[in-house]
DNA sequence: TTGAAAGCGTTACCAG
DNA sequence: CTGGTAACGCTTTCAA
């Protein structure tokens, strides 16, 4: 920048003004500066810029996901990216794999880089760190799951209602032995979905068969095994509710291995790519990752802009997508 | 940091040494500094740090994808993230949607942020910008597609060989009317895959029916329509080769709409999540996004570390995954 | 071993 | 409208 200034025969301050498109520079001078910058191959340094700037904005935001490769995360990421891009903000992303240690590390490095804000899918065991970041001036929005710290904004989904309604449908279709397969109990959504399952049974006046409830089923393989075990029971379930997308895949794999996909009903939580191409299609309780991401980014930018209001907790609804697997009739008759 | 220094009653330089874990500080003093930092809630500022540092590393890398939400991109992203994390490097990601203007913008903002390096899936129409970045000292690795600038490192896949082999399989299974549906011709991989198709026909001594070659098929809907048109031909194809993952989805959707998935063969390029759950499973020519991402990051870090050697062009191979749809027999008989 | 001071590239302030 | 200068938070050099 100094070089540009001397080459253009102007002060360094003027170069800064031109570079930042500030008004009040004689077009003549501005022209000279632009030319000099061009000639010297000058590249503006945003890091130095935000260091000196009054607002100290880095125009960067941190996104902490469970796993960037998961379709849900990927869609969320893209939605955040798009709404951030509208403000000229870039997204720094990292995956925790549900490991609180990694989450803590990411929060630390992100704040060390002075991101303008943090969007986090919290593992649920680093609340104090998240709160520390917030206390230190980095706005935080929790996504998909809340935190124990009530002061942070959250965007979640009404998991309970979604599963409850699904159970209601299965009951109405005649199912009386409905099983549930849920993810790790440390994950808030897994617990909520499980609670929704219990509530759904209660609402329909059904009995809860403990043998038909499998928790801590994490990943495709675990789901396959759990499904095999459930179907091998003396009195097996006639319908399955899966609490997570990879679990749904595992369940369905086993169902197909056993050629039972046409007689055992299945409803999964969270949509899957191409679930509608299967036969029968997999009925799911779908969330809208794009809406979630957009909402989270919007809330975050409000805070970045200085909104001091009380914490907002957005709860989006789920949508049931009937595609066949959830509509298979049960023996309870209608 | 100044506050920490005064509170600990030491010089600011000592604080810097302690924070960076540099040797040669009396344990006694180090202890005092750590305590003061703790008490004051001191957070190291990496941006200021890298501004002053001799190597000027930001420990950040830019990743430019076609679309962060695409499964291939997501997997690539995760692989890059993981190998970057090993070096304490964070990943800044952006999507171009095949728009050279957006790509140029991303290259600019990334370099303005002084990323240590750039991993790019180039749209193929901003080669000069990419080269400018490289010229300005930011190492660049192109992924999935090469650039016209020979000096930049690339990681690609042998698209031609993959498609050629697929055509060979279809021919061997008795197919004599094989159609091809390819993405936009501006995309290098689309052209390579098309070339592989033509080569495959030639190798098997088949004739190329121009009516069976559809290019510039971009996205799911376009693929659905193109498939409908192909199957409505007076002499329709008995096998389809799709050149891109979303195209494969569209093709399959139409096939199922028409209930032809069991008699029209299909081989897609690039794997799809859960493609093996379908009936018949979709046979694909698979790439390994994780290997690609890892390799790209490795090449990049070599450059970041100062490797001045000639450009390296890694070409990974594809793997054919037989899942049924590519194994449906054709009328040519075996 | 320690600290004072210079300076990374930039913007903010203030005087001209 | 313009330019000199201080300062952002840090690392590096150099002298003590």
XYZ file of C-alpha atoms (C1' of nucleotides) in Angstrom:
700
model
C 0.000 0.000 0.000
C 2.886 2.289 0.702
C 4.335 1.434 -2.673
C 1.045 2.237 -4.330
C 0.957 5.571 -2.519
C 4.420 6.612 -3.589
C 3.905 5.416 -7.143
C 0.652 7.341 -7.408
C 2.308 10.292 -5.725
C -0.324 10.467 -3.004
C -0.555 9.868 0.698
C -1.096 6.412 2.070
C -4.399 7.526 3.602
C -5.753 8.365 0.192
C -4.928 4.923 -1.090
C -6.863 3.466 1.814
C -9.824 5.647 0.969
C -9.797 4.607 -2.660
C -9.409 0.941 -1.843
C -12.366 1.124 0.508
C -14.434 3.100 -1.953
C -14.868 5.944 0.486
C -16.457 9.099 -0.875
C -14.658 12.405 -1.069
C -11.667 11.604 -3.256
C -11.014 13.581 -6.407
C -11.760 11.265 -9.345
C -8.447 12.263 -10.808
C -6.477 11.019 -7.836
C -8.633 7.940 -7.458
C -7.841 7.068 -11.047
C -4.127 7.397 -10.454
C -4.308 5.217 -7.379
C -6.301 2.515 -9.146
C -3.785 2.442 -11.944
C -0.827 2.229 -9.621
C -2.475 -0.559 -7.647
C -3.128 -2.429 -10.855
C 0.429 -2.014 -12.050
C 1.971 -3.130 -8.798
C -0.420 -6.056 -8.471
C -1.550 -4.723 -5.138
C -3.760 -7.056 -3.058
C -5.703 -5.630 -0.165
C -4.997 -7.379 3.138
C -8.252 -7.977 4.957
C -6.558 -9.360 8.034
C -4.559 -6.210 8.615
C -7.618 -4.210 7.733
C -9.868 -5.773 10.321
C -7.127 -5.499 12.892
C -7.108 -1.753 12.595
C -10.771 -1.193 11.817
C -12.995 0.275 14.492
C -15.571 -2.530 14.398
C -12.895 -5.240 14.261
C -15.041 -7.369 12.009
C -13.259 -10.185 10.212
C -16.237 -10.912 7.979
C -15.785 -14.542 8.821
C -18.040 -16.856 10.740
C -17.353 -20.210 12.320
C -19.589 -23.204 11.725
C -19.193 -26.233 13.957
C -20.878 -29.335 12.599
C -21.153 -32.919 13.665
C -19.736 -34.098 10.353
C -19.303 -31.983 7.261
C -19.807 -35.071 5.094
C -23.301 -35.826 6.427
C -26.040 -34.730 3.989
C -27.873 -32.808 6.701
C -24.708 -30.940 7.675
C -23.817 -30.291 4.062
C -27.204 -28.734 3.337
C -27.006 -26.669 6.505
C -23.525 -25.540 5.575
C -24.631 -24.431 2.159
C -27.570 -22.478 3.554
C -25.337 -20.710 6.042
C -22.811 -20.001 3.327
C -25.444 -18.433 1.111
C -26.922 -16.120 3.682
C -23.442 -15.183 4.870
C -22.340 -14.464 1.324
C -25.084 -11.869 1.020
C -23.172 -9.874 3.608
C -19.751 -10.608 2.242
C -19.030 -13.018 5.059
C -17.085 -16.232 4.610
C -17.614 -19.493 6.466
C -14.989 -21.435 8.378
C -16.246 -24.953 9.076
C -15.188 -27.827 11.285
C -16.481 -31.244 12.347
C -16.660 -32.560 15.889
C -17.751 -36.179 15.351
C -19.662 -35.703 18.624
C -16.385 -35.307 20.463
C -16.517 -32.517 23.061
C -12.742 -32.228 23.000
C -12.775 -31.465 19.304
C -15.630 -29.067 19.796
C -13.732 -27.194 22.460
C -10.687 -27.044 20.200
C -12.735 -25.656 17.329
C -14.369 -23.027 19.508
C -10.926 -21.988 20.694
C -9.291 -21.733 17.274
C -12.298 -20.000 15.794
C -12.376 -17.365 18.483
C -8.588 -17.023 18.243
C -9.188 -16.138 14.616
C -11.708 -13.587 15.774
C -14.660 -14.862 13.789
C -17.604 -12.470 13.930
C -19.835 -15.216 15.259
C -20.257 -18.916 15.807
C -22.965 -21.305 14.633
C -22.654 -24.520 16.561
C -24.263 -27.933 16.578
C -23.237 -28.526 20.191
C -22.172 -31.910 21.463
C -23.851 -30.780 24.648
C -20.876 -31.174 26.895
C -19.002 -27.931 26.366
C -21.630 -25.436 27.360
C -19.243 -23.461 29.519
C -16.803 -22.990 26.643
C -19.570 -21.798 24.402
C -20.700 -19.421 27.072
C -17.156 -18.205 27.583
C -16.946 -17.380 23.891
C -20.202 -15.503 24.129
C -18.980 -13.718 27.222
C -15.827 -12.738 25.377
C -17.930 -11.031 22.751
C -18.410 -13.656 20.058
C -22.123 -14.159 19.390
C -23.153 -17.793 19.401
C -26.156 -19.517 17.892
C -26.801 -23.147 18.709
C -28.399 -25.201 16.009
C -30.244 -28.513 16.010
C -29.821 -28.698 19.778
C -30.086 -26.173 22.601
C -27.551 -25.482 25.339
C -27.970 -25.442 29.046
C -27.008 -21.785 28.879
C -30.361 -20.138 28.382
C -28.850 -16.899 27.095
C -27.729 -18.241 23.757
C -29.956 -18.137 20.709
C -31.066 -21.486 19.370
C -32.676 -22.894 16.272
C -34.147 -26.310 16.814
C -36.888 -28.462 15.468
C -39.931 -29.829 17.249
C -38.575 -33.338 17.420
C -41.156 -34.586 19.889
C -44.155 -33.486 17.907
C -42.719 -35.044 14.771
C -42.175 -38.453 16.303
C -45.428 -38.299 18.268
C -47.400 -37.746 15.078
C -45.537 -40.563 13.361
C -46.423 -42.964 16.142
C -50.018 -41.807 15.871
C -50.044 -42.665 12.201
C -48.617 -46.098 12.787
C -51.166 -46.756 15.481
C -53.977 -45.621 13.221
C -52.679 -47.982 10.549
C -53.144 -50.822 12.972
C -49.686 -51.229 14.466
C -49.606 -52.332 18.084
C -45.997 -53.357 18.418
C -43.925 -50.372 17.424
C -40.176 -50.286 18.011
C -37.880 -47.315 18.387
C -34.200 -47.080 17.455
C -32.466 -43.953 18.743
C -28.998 -42.468 18.596
C -26.657 -41.863 21.557
C -28.482 -40.520 24.616
C -25.855 -37.782 24.962
C -27.363 -36.229 21.857
C -30.265 -33.985 22.765
C -32.255 -34.703 19.627
C -32.000 -38.426 20.272
C -33.582 -37.943 23.683
C -36.280 -35.663 22.375
C -37.222 -38.089 19.684
C -37.318 -40.868 22.187
C -39.552 -38.757 24.412
C -41.805 -38.107 21.431
C -42.029 -41.833 20.885
C -43.075 -42.446 24.478
C -45.588 -39.624 24.302
C -46.982 -40.950 21.066
C -47.600 -44.351 22.572
C -49.255 -42.780 25.605
C -51.497 -40.606 23.445
C -52.758 -43.600 21.552
C -53.206 -45.570 24.722
C -50.606 -48.112 23.670
C -48.337 -50.021 25.955
C -44.632 -49.354 25.900
C -42.718 -52.600 25.380
C -39.241 -51.996 26.793
C -37.782 -54.711 24.596
C -38.822 -52.711 21.571
C -36.898 -49.608 22.562
C -33.277 -49.495 21.453
C -31.187 -46.503 22.376
C -27.533 -45.687 21.775
C -27.784 -47.038 18.262
C -25.123 -45.022 16.458
C -24.358 -45.419 12.786
C -25.388 -47.781 10.007
C -23.874 -51.013 11.286
C -25.240 -50.680 14.787
C -28.663 -50.051 13.298
C -28.434 -53.141 11.124
C -27.605 -55.324 14.080
C -30.273 -53.797 16.312
C -32.874 -54.359 13.618
C -31.887 -57.978 13.198
C -32.225 -58.470 16.933
C -35.608 -56.761 17.094
C -37.027 -58.886 14.303
C -35.669 -62.046 15.916
C -37.669 -61.358 19.071
C -40.369 -63.912 20.025
C -42.927 -61.206 19.483
C -41.275 -58.904 16.953
C -42.413 -55.373 16.130
C -44.582 -54.728 13.090
C -43.374 -51.161 12.718
C -40.081 -49.387 13.310
C -39.369 -45.769 14.091
C -35.792 -44.665 13.473
C -34.454 -41.579 15.198
C -31.615 -40.647 12.865
C -30.799 -40.720 9.171
C -27.918 -43.194 9.230
C -29.921 -45.407 11.555
C -32.750 -45.360 9.041
C -30.344 -46.561 6.383
C -29.154 -49.417 8.551
C -32.691 -50.437 9.436
C -33.742 -50.459 5.847
C -30.669 -52.409 4.779
C -31.523 -55.179 7.203
C -35.165 -55.080 6.220
C -34.150 -55.616 2.612
C -31.641 -58.319 3.523
C -34.500 -60.175 5.152
C -36.953 -59.169 2.407
C -39.232 -57.658 5.007
C -39.374 -54.104 3.640
C -42.892 -54.689 2.355
C -44.395 -55.979 5.554
C -42.556 -54.180 8.348
C -43.448 -50.510 8.456
C -40.679 -47.923 8.822
C -40.648 -44.223 9.538
C -37.336 -42.420 9.807
C -36.395 -39.078 11.266
C -34.630 -36.750 8.837
C -34.860 -37.078 5.092
C -32.508 -39.151 2.978
C -31.441 -38.487 -0.564
C -33.344 -40.765 -2.933
C -35.573 -42.157 -0.216
C -38.378 -41.711 -2.706
C -36.678 -43.918 -5.276
C -36.863 -46.979 -3.086
C -39.692 -49.496 -3.142
C -41.463 -48.856 -0.924
C -40.290 -45.275 -0.506
C -39.076 -44.475 2.980
C -41.567 -42.291 4.829
C -39.762 -39.739 6.935
C -40.232 -36.973 9.427
C -38.322 -34.323 7.519
C -36.540 -31.255 8.746
C -35.604 -28.404 6.465
C -31.845 -27.948 6.809
C -31.896 -24.978 4.475
C -34.455 -23.139 6.593
C -32.568 -24.027 9.745
C -29.295 -22.737 8.353
C -30.843 -19.563 7.018
C -32.573 -18.855 10.304
C -29.433 -19.519 12.330
C -27.361 -17.199 10.178
C -30.041 -14.519 10.398
C -30.169 -14.695 14.180
C -26.401 -14.586 14.331
C -26.082 -11.524 12.145
C -28.624 -9.720 14.293
C -26.271 -10.224 17.210
C -23.248 -9.286 15.150
C -25.077 -6.080 14.342
C -25.350 -5.448 18.032
C -28.858 -6.615 18.911
C -28.759 -6.869 22.704
C -32.230 -8.377 23.148
C -33.014 -11.502 25.132
C -32.153 -14.912 23.730
C -34.441 -16.136 21.002
C -35.304 -19.776 20.643
C -36.697 -20.598 17.235
C -38.432 -23.920 16.936
C -39.179 -25.068 13.418
C -41.700 -27.743 12.658
C -41.136 -31.020 10.898
C -43.024 -32.301 7.915
C -44.143 -35.863 7.415
C -43.401 -37.249 3.995
C -45.578 -40.259 3.242
C -43.772 -42.419 0.758
C -45.030 -45.872 1.471
C -42.923 -47.502 4.163
C -44.835 -45.685 6.886
C -48.174 -46.575 5.348
C -47.864 -50.341 5.466
C -50.820 -51.651 7.484
C -50.435 -53.378 10.821
C -52.328 -56.366 12.207
C -54.358 -54.227 14.616
C -56.762 -53.582 11.774
C -58.530 -50.362 11.002
C -1.551 -8.917 26.141
C -0.243 -5.675 27.538
C -2.606 -6.048 30.454
C -1.348 -9.547 31.064
C 2.221 -8.265 30.986
C 1.636 -5.524 33.500
C -0.424 -7.752 35.755
C 2.275 -10.407 35.722
C 4.859 -7.707 36.181
C 6.850 -8.805 33.132
C 7.595 -7.466 29.682
C 5.184 -7.922 26.841
C 7.752 -9.988 24.964
C 7.818 -12.537 27.732
C 4.090 -12.951 27.544
C 4.427 -13.603 23.835
C 7.052 -16.237 24.517
C 4.914 -17.983 27.088
C 1.827 -17.899 24.902
C 3.748 -19.439 22.033
C 5.357 -22.014 24.254
C 8.847 -20.839 23.375
C 11.697 -22.277 25.405
C 13.934 -20.208 27.610
C 11.526 -18.689 30.042
C 12.014 -19.166 33.754
C 9.263 -21.523 34.930
C 8.542 -19.100 37.707
C 7.748 -16.258 35.343
C 5.868 -18.500 32.944
C 3.659 -19.537 35.802
C 2.915 -15.929 36.692
C 2.053 -15.119 33.103
C -0.251 -18.097 32.721
C -2.077 -17.146 35.868
C -2.501 -13.526 34.821
C -3.740 -14.587 31.390
C -6.248 -16.892 33.021
C -7.460 -14.205 35.392
C -7.867 -11.596 32.699
C -9.552 -14.032 30.324
C -6.881 -13.354 27.759
C -7.511 -14.724 24.241
C -4.643 -14.924 21.815
C -5.307 -13.109 18.548
C -4.125 -15.276 15.668
C -4.835 -12.661 13.050
C -2.558 -10.111 14.652
C -0.073 -12.865 15.269
C 0.181 -13.971 11.665
C 0.395 -10.363 10.547
C 3.594 -9.866 12.450
C 5.001 -13.366 12.175
C 7.967 -13.952 9.893
C 6.287 -16.677 7.816
C 2.983 -14.795 7.633
C 1.021 -18.033 7.799
C -2.655 -17.690 8.628
C -3.103 -21.431 9.127
C -6.168 -21.198 6.959
C -6.832 -22.678 3.564
C -9.472 -21.871 0.996
C -11.618 -24.539 -0.604
C -13.653 -23.641 -3.653
C -16.330 -26.184 -4.500
C -19.040 -26.464 -7.081
C -21.674 -26.843 -4.374
C -21.015 -27.536 -0.727
C -24.321 -29.392 -0.490
C -23.422 -31.973 -3.140
C -22.409 -35.311 -1.582
C -19.195 -35.443 -3.573
C -18.228 -31.952 -2.459
C -19.186 -32.675 1.126
C -16.986 -35.764 1.258
C -14.122 -33.899 -0.379
C -14.551 -31.074 2.103
C -14.408 -33.409 5.042
C -11.261 -35.106 3.754
C -9.543 -31.768 3.241
C -10.657 -30.647 6.677
C -9.200 -33.725 8.296
C -5.787 -33.546 6.692
C -5.658 -29.814 7.322
C -6.599 -30.313 10.965
C -3.518 -32.495 11.411
C -1.494 -29.365 10.817
C -3.694 -27.058 12.807
C -5.074 -25.513 9.643
C -8.692 -24.454 9.243
C -10.773 -24.593 6.080
C -12.672 -21.705 4.532
C -15.145 -23.030 1.960
C -17.262 -21.523 -0.794
C -19.495 -22.687 -3.638
C -19.394 -21.456 -7.211
C -22.416 -23.177 -8.753
C -20.271 -23.337 -11.904
C -20.323 -19.563 -12.130
C -16.915 -18.126 -13.087
C -17.891 -14.780 -11.612
C -18.499 -16.337 -8.233
C -15.291 -18.311 -8.543
C -13.317 -15.186 -9.237
C -14.949 -13.482 -6.267
C -14.054 -16.356 -3.982
C -10.459 -16.443 -5.168
C -10.232 -12.741 -4.494
C -11.730 -12.772 -1.001
C -9.725 -15.830 -0.051
C -6.467 -14.295 -1.125
C -7.455 -11.024 0.537
C -7.710 -13.036 3.727
C -4.265 -14.364 3.026
C -5.112 -18.043 3.092
C -2.008 -20.223 3.031
C -3.269 -22.012 -0.053
C -6.197 -22.690 -2.300
C -7.862 -25.946 -3.305
C -10.146 -25.294 -6.231
C -12.636 -27.194 -8.323
C -12.238 -24.783 -11.225
C -15.123 -23.757 -13.426
C -12.488 -23.669 -16.127
C -13.017 -20.092 -17.141
C -10.941 -18.211 -14.600
C -7.564 -19.735 -15.217
C -5.841 -16.381 -15.308
C -7.187 -15.425 -11.890
C -6.024 -18.687 -10.458
C -2.638 -18.154 -11.998
C -2.525 -14.642 -10.643
C -3.126 -15.953 -7.154
C -0.354 -18.455 -7.625
C 1.889 -15.733 -8.989
C 1.104 -13.622 -5.936
C 2.387 -16.383 -3.721
C -0.698 -18.400 -2.832
C -0.189 -22.043 -3.761
C -3.063 -23.496 -5.753
C -4.147 -27.082 -6.305
C -6.871 -27.817 -8.816
C -9.112 -30.716 -8.038
C -11.459 -32.813 -10.141
C -10.463 -30.816 -13.211
C -7.183 -29.443 -14.526
C -6.419 -25.886 -15.592
C -4.962 -24.612 -18.797
C -2.100 -23.312 -16.688
C 0.246 -26.265 -16.677
C 2.187 -25.033 -13.666
C -0.494 -25.698 -11.112
C -0.758 -29.002 -9.326
C -3.830 -31.066 -10.083
C -5.651 -34.052 -8.697
C -8.014 -35.616 -11.168
C -9.537 -38.945 -11.934
C -9.223 -41.069 -15.051
C -12.706 -40.268 -16.266
C -12.198 -41.670 -19.751
C -10.992 -45.059 -18.640
C -13.893 -45.336 -16.234
C -16.549 -44.653 -18.813
C -14.746 -46.683 -21.476
C -14.789 -49.752 -19.268
C -18.449 -49.204 -18.420
C -19.350 -49.111 -22.094
C -17.342 -52.294 -22.582
C -19.373 -54.010 -19.886
C -22.648 -52.924 -21.417
C -21.542 -54.136 -24.821
C -20.485 -57.470 -23.380
C -23.906 -57.771 -21.752
C -25.458 -57.513 -25.185
C -26.317 -53.824 -25.429
C -26.065 -52.339 -28.903
C -27.953 -49.095 -28.406
C -26.245 -47.285 -25.555
C -27.115 -43.691 -24.753
C -25.020 -41.086 -22.967
C -26.239 -38.186 -20.847
C -23.532 -35.683 -19.983
C -23.315 -32.462 -18.008
C -22.457 -29.010 -19.407
C -19.661 -29.138 -21.988
C -17.916 -26.288 -20.187
C -17.145 -28.766 -17.432
C -13.976 -30.652 -18.180
C -15.080 -33.869 -16.570
C -18.244 -33.868 -18.651
C -16.155 -33.730 -21.804
C -13.759 -36.382 -20.639
C -16.573 -38.723 -19.780
C -18.148 -38.104 -23.128
C -14.828 -38.836 -24.789
C -14.600 -42.055 -22.804
C -18.036 -42.988 -24.065
C -17.031 -42.443 -27.669
C -13.815 -44.387 -27.147
C -15.699 -47.200 -25.508
C -18.027 -47.544 -28.458
C -15.083 -47.498 -30.850
C -13.216 -50.143 -28.871
C -16.148 -52.502 -29.032
C -16.672 -51.802 -32.696
C -20.085 -50.249 -32.030
C -21.659 -47.495 -34.006
C -22.202 -44.122 -32.422
C -25.834 -43.078 -32.754
C -25.852 -39.279 -32.493
C -29.476 -39.299 -31.361
C -28.416 -41.265 -28.301
C -25.903 -38.707 -27.113
C -27.275 -35.946 -24.935
C -24.907 -33.293 -23.647
C -25.507 -30.199 -21.557
C -27.848 -32.126 -19.305
C -27.472 -30.259 -16.020
C -29.316 -31.223 -12.872
C -32.066 -33.635 -11.934
C -34.961 -32.159 -13.904
C -33.034 -31.818 -17.141
C -31.969 -35.429 -16.782
C -35.545 -36.581 -16.264
C -36.687 -34.861 -19.383
C -33.781 -36.050 -21.483
C -34.422 -39.601 -20.375
C -38.078 -39.386 -21.284
C -37.118 -38.144 -24.716
C -34.532 -40.854 -25.247
C -36.953 -43.613 -24.344
C -39.609 -42.131 -26.632
C -37.311 -42.449 -29.630
C -38.449 -44.781 -32.448
C -35.448 -46.932 -31.686
C -34.781 -46.254 -28.026
C -31.586 -47.170 -26.166
C -31.424 -50.339 -24.085
C -28.753 -48.939 -21.803
C -27.953 -45.521 -20.393
C -24.671 -44.065 -19.211
C -24.974 -41.018 -17.000
C -22.050 -38.658 -16.639
C -22.857 -37.023 -13.312
C -24.444 -37.896 -9.999
C -27.496 -35.634 -10.143
C -28.067 -36.710 -13.732
C -28.039 -40.304 -12.573
C -30.740 -39.467 -10.062
C -32.891 -37.862 -12.722
C -32.438 -40.740 -15.112
C -33.378 -43.248 -12.476
C -36.403 -41.218 -11.413
C -37.776 -41.287 -14.945
C -36.933 -44.948 -15.345
C -38.994 -45.700 -12.253
C -41.809 -43.409 -13.332
C -42.032 -45.491 -16.481
C -41.347 -48.734 -14.580
C -38.429 -49.444 -16.840
C -35.694 -49.696 -14.180
C -35.597 -53.465 -14.570
C -35.166 -53.595 -18.306
C -33.179 -50.512 -19.233
C -29.608 -50.763 -17.988
C -28.006 -47.808 -16.208
C -24.490 -46.984 -15.184
C -23.779 -43.677 -13.490
C -20.585 -41.775 -12.926
C -19.858 -40.946 -9.301
C -21.363 -42.806 -6.394
C -24.606 -41.884 -4.693
C -25.376 -42.335 -1.050
C -27.517 -45.409 -0.472
C -27.570 -46.334 -4.176
C -27.265 -49.933 -3.033
C -30.638 -49.795 -1.295
C -32.474 -49.440 -4.571
C -33.839 -52.314 -6.609
C -31.974 -52.839 -8.780
C -29.013 -51.116 -7.128
C -27.440 -48.433 -9.268
C -24.128 -49.557 -10.697
C -21.661 -46.726 -10.737
C -18.205 -45.711 -11.780
C -17.055 -44.499 -8.388
C -14.438 -41.979 -7.479
C -12.952 -41.756 -4.025
C -13.594 -38.213 -2.813
C -11.753 -38.866 0.411
C -8.606 -39.946 -1.409
C -8.894 -36.996 -3.758
C -9.272 -34.540 -0.912
C -6.440 -36.033 1.067
C -4.137 -36.004 -1.931
C -5.015 -32.421 -2.816
C -4.355 -31.217 0.701
C -1.083 -33.097 0.795
C 0.098 -31.566 -2.474
C -0.948 -28.144 -1.251
C 0.909 -28.386 2.026
C 4.046 -29.425 0.182
C 3.848 -26.116 -1.650
C 3.008 -24.211 1.495
C 6.159 -25.716 2.974
C 8.078 -24.243 0.101
C 8.447 -27.128 -2.347
C 9.500 -25.404 -5.578
C 9.415 -28.510 -7.779
C 7.589 -28.799 -11.089
C 3.821 -29.155 -11.138
C 2.525 -32.562 -10.208
C -0.548 -34.028 -11.820
C -2.018 -36.882 -9.848
C -4.529 -39.026 -11.675
C -6.539 -41.401 -9.521
C -8.411 -44.353 -10.930
C -12.104 -45.088 -10.711
C -13.705 -48.236 -9.439
C -16.727 -49.915 -10.945
C -19.373 -50.919 -8.427
C -21.668 -53.565 -9.862
C -24.992 -53.310 -8.108
C -27.440 -54.579 -10.672
C -28.564 -51.745 -12.896
C -25.458 -52.039 -15.021
C -25.757 -55.798 -15.246
C -29.167 -55.984 -16.917
C -28.747 -57.920 -20.176
C -29.243 -56.372 -23.584
C -30.852 -57.865 -26.706
C -27.496 -58.333 -28.439
C -27.254 -61.588 -26.564
C -24.177 -63.194 -25.114
C 16.838 -14.773 30.543
C 14.453 -10.470 29.882
C 12.417 -6.134 28.043
C 12.190 -1.957 25.030
C 11.246 -0.741 20.711
C 10.405 -1.408 15.792
C 7.207 -2.724 12.576
C 3.608 -6.205 10.003
C -0.474 -3.558 6.561
C -4.051 -1.194 7.563
C -7.541 2.521 9.203
C -8.791 6.565 12.246
C -7.899 10.907 13.638
C -6.683 15.453 13.070
C -4.386 19.207 11.154
C -3.647 21.554 6.923
C -10.098 17.088 -0.048
C -5.563 15.410 1.478
C -1.599 13.514 4.078
C 1.068 12.660 8.297
C 0.914 9.998 12.256
C -0.724 6.956 15.868
C -2.374 2.694 16.886
C -4.616 -2.292 16.265
C -2.190 -6.890 18.926
C 1.230 -9.210 18.037
C 6.437 -11.138 17.030
C 11.118 -10.152 16.319
C 15.416 -8.037 16.935
C 18.778 -6.313 19.747
C 20.837 -4.664 23.689
C 20.987 -5.123 28.594
